[in-house]
Amino acid sequence: MHKGMAKDRLIVALDYSRKVEALSVAGEIKDHVGLFKVGLQLFSSDGADVVRTLRKEGANVFLDLKLHDIPNTVSNAAVVAAGLGVSMMNFHCLGGKKMLDSAVKEVSDYCAKNSMKKPLLIGVTILTSMAESDMREVGIASSLIDEVRRLAAVAREAGMDGVVASVHEIEAVKRECGNDFLVVTPGIRPLWSRKDDQERVTTPSEAIKRGADFIVIGRPITLAPDKRKAAQEILSEMEPPVCS
Ligand code: C5P
């Protein structure tokens, strides 16, 4: 279980198409956020530049590119990302153990050689947008939870630090891979917020209670009229109640 303060465990998704918007929101809330998630949308517009600027401003970055390619291509891309100073990045476990092994080895070697802290390397199991019927279509016969468990075990064997998983999968992942294996959980909505297009949502406190090490939240903060207040409220929901 991740032992940091609530702030260190809050990841805010900067799902914007323009760097200026993303950086302005990041600047507004950075005192209340552990990491900013830069995903495919923002990366496709301003890419590495936005990561460099966030780093220069002292923010930690989760680079959410869900890498999936041949081992050589993935590990080279991962080393470049590590060189940008990201704190967390992710890889599709379906790329296979060789791909994950190679990413872990090359990133670890690069960071050791450059005296840098190794970023947390996180696996993506089955996307939460996929139902079992979608899995059948691409030839996966096992149940969703069995497949998540198997892919998490592959990630752990490869030396990854954890996986992205929905709140419903945390228990199975921790049982399979151990309590120290990190779980990063999206699909979070405080009670006061809209669901948007997320179907099965969980509150920040419930996600933490069920074992999430990090939670990923976008729109409840980024679309709030007072973004700082929204982030603060989420942090206080994440803190365990103080026992007297
Ligand atoms: O705005 P919202 O809180 O729904 O954003 C959640 C973020 O987490 C988005 O960047 C979304 O792509 C990402 N995500 C997710 N569900 C997953 C994996 C990632 O919502 N299973």
CSV table of C-alpha atoms and ligand atoms in Angstrom, one decimal:
chain,number,residue,atom,x,y,z
A,1,MET,CA,0.0,0.0,0.0
A,2,HIS,CA,1.3,3.4,-1.0
A,3,LYS,CA,2.1,5.4,2.2
A,4,GLY,CA,2.2,8.9,0.9
A,5,MET,CA,-0.1,11.8,1.8
A,6,ALA,CA,-3.4,12.1,0.0
A,7,LYS,CA,-1.9,14.8,-2.3
A,8,ASP,CA,0.9,12.4,-3.4
A,9,ARG,CA,-1.8,9.9,-4.4
A,10,LEU,CA,-4.0,12.2,-6.5
A,11,ILE,CA,-3.4,12.2,-10.2
A,12,VAL,CA,-5.2,14.8,-12.3
A,13,ALA,CA,-5.9,14.0,-16.0
A,14,LEU,CA,-5.0,17.0,-18.2
A,15,ASP,CA,-7.2,16.0,-21.0
A,16,TYR,CA,-6.8,19.0,-23.2
A,17,SER,CA,-5.8,19.6,-26.8
A,18,ARG,CA,-3.8,22.7,-26.2
A,19,LYS,CA,-0.8,23.2,-24.0
A,20,VAL,CA,-1.8,26.7,-22.8
A,21,GLU,CA,-5.1,25.4,-21.3
A,22,ALA,CA,-3.4,22.4,-19.7
A,23,LEU,CA,-0.6,24.5,-18.2
A,24,SER,CA,-3.0,27.1,-16.9
A,25,VAL,CA,-5.1,24.5,-15.1
A,26,ALA,CA,-2.0,22.8,-13.8
A,27,GLY,CA,-0.7,26.1,-12.4
A,28,GLU,CA,-3.9,26.7,-10.6
A,29,ILE,CA,-4.1,23.4,-8.8
A,30,LYS,CA,-0.5,22.2,-8.5
A,31,ASP,CA,-0.3,22.6,-4.8
A,32,HIS,CA,-3.0,20.1,-4.3
A,33,VAL,CA,-2.0,17.4,-6.8
A,34,GLY,CA,0.6,14.7,-6.8
A,35,LEU,CA,0.9,14.0,-10.5
A,36,PHE,CA,-0.5,15.4,-13.7
A,37,LYS,CA,-1.5,12.8,-16.3
A,38,VAL,CA,-0.5,13.7,-19.8
A,39,GLY,CA,-2.3,11.3,-22.2
A,40,LEU,CA,-2.7,10.8,-25.9
A,41,GLN,CA,-4.8,13.9,-26.6
A,42,LEU,CA,-2.4,16.4,-25.0
A,43,PHE,CA,0.7,14.5,-26.1
A,44,SER,CA,-0.5,14.5,-29.7
A,45,SER,CA,-0.6,18.3,-29.8
A,46,ASP,CA,2.3,19.5,-27.7
A,47,GLY,CA,4.0,16.3,-26.8
A,48,ALA,CA,7.3,16.4,-25.0
A,49,ASP,CA,7.2,20.2,-24.7
A,50,VAL,CA,4.3,20.1,-22.3
A,51,VAL,CA,6.0,17.5,-20.2
A,52,ARG,CA,9.2,19.6,-20.1
A,53,THR,CA,7.3,22.7,-19.1
A,54,LEU,CA,5.4,20.9,-16.3
A,55,ARG,CA,8.7,19.5,-15.0
A,56,LYS,CA,10.4,22.9,-15.1
A,57,GLU,CA,7.5,24.2,-13.0
A,58,GLY,CA,8.1,21.4,-10.5
A,59,ALA,CA,5.1,19.2,-11.3
A,60,ASN,CA,5.3,15.4,-11.4
A,61,VAL,CA,4.0,13.8,-14.6
A,62,PHE,CA,2.3,10.5,-15.4
A,63,LEU,CA,2.8,9.9,-19.1
A,64,ASP,CA,-0.2,7.9,-20.1
A,65,LEU,CA,0.7,6.7,-23.6
A,66,LYS,CA,-0.1,3.0,-23.0
A,67,LEU,CA,2.9,1.8,-25.1
A,68,HIS,CA,2.3,-1.4,-27.1
A,69,ASP,CA,4.8,-2.3,-29.9
A,70,ILE,CA,7.8,-4.6,-30.4
A,71,PRO,CA,10.1,-4.6,-27.4
A,72,ASN,CA,12.9,-2.6,-29.1
A,73,THR,CA,10.5,0.3,-30.1
A,74,VAL,CA,8.7,0.3,-26.7
A,75,SER,CA,11.9,0.3,-24.6
A,76,ASN,CA,13.5,3.0,-26.7
A,77,ALA,CA,10.4,5.2,-26.3
A,78,ALA,CA,10.3,4.5,-22.6
A,79,VAL,CA,13.9,5.6,-22.2
A,80,VAL,CA,13.1,8.8,-24.0
A,81,ALA,CA,10.1,9.4,-21.7
A,82,ALA,CA,12.3,8.6,-18.6
A,83,GLY,CA,14.8,11.2,-20.0
A,84,LEU,CA,12.0,13.8,-19.9
A,85,GLY,CA,11.8,13.2,-16.1
A,86,VAL,CA,8.3,11.6,-15.9
A,87,SER,CA,7.5,9.9,-12.6
A,88,MET,CA,5.1,7.3,-14.0
A,89,MET,CA,4.4,5.8,-17.4
A,90,ASN,CA,2.4,2.8,-18.7
A,91,PHE,CA,2.5,-0.1,-21.0
A,92,HIS,CA,-0.2,-2.6,-22.4
A,93,CYS,CA,0.4,-5.9,-20.7
A,94,LEU,CA,-0.9,-7.5,-23.9
A,95,GLY,CA,2.3,-6.5,-25.5
A,96,GLY,CA,3.7,-9.5,-23.7
A,97,LYS,CA,6.3,-10.3,-21.1
A,98,LYS,CA,9.3,-9.8,-23.5
A,99,MET,CA,8.1,-6.3,-24.2
A,100,LEU,CA,7.6,-5.5,-20.5
A,101,ASP,CA,10.9,-7.1,-19.5
A,102,SER,CA,12.8,-5.0,-22.0
A,103,ALA,CA,11.1,-1.8,-20.9
A,104,VAL,CA,11.9,-2.5,-17.3
A,105,LYS,CA,15.6,-3.3,-18.1
A,106,GLU,CA,16.3,-0.4,-20.4
A,107,VAL,CA,14.6,2.2,-18.2
A,108,SER,CA,16.3,0.9,-15.1
A,109,ASP,CA,19.7,0.9,-16.8
A,110,TYR,CA,19.2,4.3,-18.2
A,111,CYS,CA,18.1,5.8,-14.8
A,112,ALA,CA,21.0,4.1,-12.9
A,113,LYS,CA,23.5,5.4,-15.5
A,114,ASN,CA,22.1,8.9,-15.2
A,115,SER,CA,21.6,8.8,-11.4
A,116,MET,CA,17.9,9.4,-11.9
A,117,LYS,CA,15.0,8.1,-9.9
A,118,LYS,CA,13.4,5.3,-12.0
A,119,PRO,CA,9.8,6.2,-12.9
A,120,LEU,CA,7.0,3.9,-11.7
A,121,LEU,CA,6.3,1.5,-14.6
A,122,ILE,CA,2.6,0.6,-14.7
A,123,GLY,CA,0.9,-2.1,-16.8
A,124,VAL,CA,-2.5,-1.7,-18.4
A,125,THR,CA,-4.5,-4.9,-18.2
A,126,ILE,CA,-7.9,-4.9,-19.9
A,127,LEU,CA,-9.2,-1.5,-20.7
A,128,THR,CA,-12.3,-0.8,-18.7
A,129,SER,CA,-14.1,0.2,-21.9
A,130,MET,CA,-14.0,-3.5,-22.9
A,131,ALA,CA,-16.8,-5.9,-21.9
A,132,GLU,CA,-16.4,-9.7,-22.0
A,133,SER,CA,-18.2,-9.7,-25.4
A,134,ASP,CA,-15.4,-7.3,-26.7
A,135,MET,CA,-12.8,-9.7,-25.4
A,136,ARG,CA,-14.4,-12.6,-27.2
A,137,GLU,CA,-14.3,-10.6,-30.4
A,138,VAL,CA,-10.5,-10.4,-30.2
A,139,GLY,CA,-10.1,-14.0,-29.2
A,140,ILE,CA,-9.8,-13.8,-25.4
A,141,ALA,CA,-11.9,-16.6,-23.9
A,142,SER,CA,-11.3,-16.1,-20.2
A,143,SER,CA,-13.4,-14.1,-17.8
A,144,LEU,CA,-12.6,-10.4,-17.4
A,145,ILE,CA,-11.3,-10.8,-13.8
A,146,ASP,CA,-9.2,-13.9,-14.7
A,147,GLU,CA,-7.6,-12.0,-17.6
A,148,VAL,CA,-6.9,-8.9,-15.4
A,149,ARG,CA,-5.4,-11.2,-12.8
A,150,ARG,CA,-3.2,-13.0,-15.3
A,151,LEU,CA,-2.0,-9.8,-17.0
A,152,ALA,CA,-1.2,-8.2,-13.6
A,153,ALA,CA,0.9,-11.3,-12.8
A,154,VAL,CA,2.8,-10.9,-16.1
A,155,ALA,CA,3.4,-7.3,-15.2
A,156,ARG,CA,4.7,-8.2,-11.8
A,157,GLU,CA,6.9,-10.9,-13.1
A,158,ALA,CA,8.4,-8.5,-15.6
A,159,GLY,CA,9.3,-6.1,-12.7
A,160,MET,CA,6.6,-3.5,-13.3
A,161,ASP,CA,5.6,-1.5,-10.2
A,162,GLY,CA,1.8,-1.9,-10.6
A,163,VAL,CA,-1.2,-1.8,-12.9
A,164,VAL,CA,-4.1,0.5,-13.8
A,165,ALA,CA,-7.3,-1.2,-12.6
A,166,SER,CA,-10.9,-0.3,-11.8
A,167,VAL,CA,-11.9,-0.4,-8.2
A,168,HIS,CA,-13.7,-3.7,-8.8
A,169,GLU,CA,-10.4,-5.3,-9.7
A,170,ILE,CA,-8.2,-4.0,-6.9
A,171,GLU,CA,-8.8,-6.9,-4.5
A,172,ALA,CA,-8.0,-9.6,-7.1
A,173,VAL,CA,-4.9,-7.8,-8.2
A,174,LYS,CA,-3.6,-7.3,-4.7
A,175,ARG,CA,-4.3,-10.9,-3.8
A,176,GLU,CA,-2.5,-12.1,-7.0
A,177,CYS,CA,0.5,-9.7,-6.9
A,178,GLY,CA,0.8,-8.7,-3.2
A,179,ASN,CA,-0.1,-5.6,-1.3
A,180,ASP,CA,2.9,-3.6,-2.4
A,181,PHE,CA,2.0,-4.0,-6.1
A,182,LEU,CA,0.6,-0.6,-6.9
A,183,VAL,CA,-2.9,-0.1,-8.3
A,184,VAL,CA,-3.8,3.2,-10.1
A,185,THR,CA,-7.6,3.6,-10.3
A,186,PRO,CA,-9.6,5.8,-12.6
A,187,GLY,CA,-13.4,6.1,-12.8
A,188,ILE,CA,-13.6,8.2,-9.6
A,189,ARG,CA,-16.4,10.6,-8.9
A,190,PRO,CA,-17.1,12.4,-5.6
A,191,LEU,CA,-20.8,12.4,-4.7
A,192,TRP,CA,-21.1,16.1,-5.5
A,193,SER,CA,-19.9,15.6,-9.1
A,194,ARG,CA,-21.5,14.6,-12.4
A,195,LYS,CA,-20.8,11.1,-13.8
A,196,ASP,CA,-20.1,12.3,-17.3
A,197,ASP,CA,-19.5,9.3,-19.6
A,198,GLN,CA,-18.1,7.1,-16.8
A,199,GLU,CA,-20.6,4.3,-16.0
A,200,ARG,CA,-19.4,2.5,-12.9
A,201,VAL,CA,-18.0,5.2,-10.7
A,202,THR,CA,-16.6,5.1,-7.2
A,203,THR,CA,-16.0,7.9,-4.7
A,204,PRO,CA,-12.4,8.9,-3.7
A,205,SER,CA,-12.8,7.6,-0.2
A,206,GLU,CA,-14.2,4.3,-1.3
A,207,ALA,CA,-11.4,3.8,-3.8
A,208,ILE,CA,-8.8,4.4,-1.1
A,209,LYS,CA,-10.6,2.2,1.3
A,210,ARG,CA,-10.6,-0.6,-1.2
A,211,GLY,CA,-6.9,-0.4,-1.7
A,212,ALA,CA,-6.2,2.1,-4.5
A,213,ASP,CA,-2.7,3.5,-4.2
A,214,PHE,CA,-3.3,6.3,-6.7
A,215,ILE,CA,-6.6,7.7,-8.0
A,216,VAL,CA,-7.0,9.4,-11.4
A,217,ILE,CA,-9.5,12.2,-11.7
A,218,GLY,CA,-10.2,14.5,-14.6
A,219,ARG,CA,-13.4,16.4,-15.1
A,220,PRO,CA,-14.7,16.7,-11.6
A,221,ILE,CA,-11.6,19.0,-11.1
A,222,THR,CA,-10.8,20.3,-14.6
A,223,LEU,CA,-14.4,21.4,-15.3
A,224,ALA,CA,-15.2,22.8,-11.8
A,225,PRO,CA,-15.8,26.5,-11.6
A,226,ASP,CA,-13.3,26.6,-8.6
A,227,LYS,CA,-10.8,23.9,-9.5
A,228,ARG,CA,-8.6,24.5,-6.4
A,229,LYS,CA,-11.6,24.0,-4.1
A,230,ALA,CA,-12.7,20.8,-6.0
A,231,ALA,CA,-9.1,19.4,-5.6
A,232,GLN,CA,-9.1,20.3,-1.9
A,233,GLU,CA,-12.4,18.6,-1.3
A,234,ILE,CA,-11.2,15.5,-3.0
A,235,LEU,CA,-8.1,15.4,-0.9
A,236,SER,CA,-10.1,15.7,2.3
A,237,GLU,CA,-12.3,12.8,1.1
A,238,MET,CA,-9.1,10.7,0.5
A,239,GLU,CA,-7.8,11.2,4.0
A,240,PRO,CA,-8.8,8.5,6.5
A,241,PRO,CA,-10.9,9.8,9.3
A,242,VAL,CA,-8.8,10.7,12.3
A,243,CYS,CA,-9.4,8.3,15.2
A,244,SER,CA,-9.3,9.7,18.7
B,1,C5P,O1,-12.6,13.1,-16.5
B,1,C5P,P1,-12.4,11.7,-15.9
B,1,C5P,O2,-12.2,11.7,-14.4
B,1,C5P,O3,-13.4,10.7,-16.4
B,1,C5P,O4,-11.0,11.2,-16.5
B,1,C5P,C1,-10.4,10.0,-16.2
B,1,C5P,C2,-9.1,9.8,-16.9
B,1,C5P,O5,-8.7,8.5,-16.7
B,1,C5P,C3,-9.2,10.0,-18.4
B,1,C5P,O6,-7.9,10.5,-18.9
B,1,C5P,C4,-9.4,8.6,-19.0
B,1,C5P,O7,-8.9,8.4,-20.3
B,1,C5P,C5,-8.6,7.8,-18.0
B,1,C5P,N1,-9.0,6.4,-17.8
B,1,C5P,C6,-10.3,6.0,-17.5
B,1,C5P,N2,-10.6,4.7,-17.4
B,1,C5P,C7,-9.7,3.8,-17.6
B,1,C5P,C8,-8.4,4.1,-18.0
B,1,C5P,C9,-8.1,5.5,-18.1
B,1,C5P,O8,-11.1,6.9,-17.2
B,1,C5P,N3,-10.0,2.5,-17.5
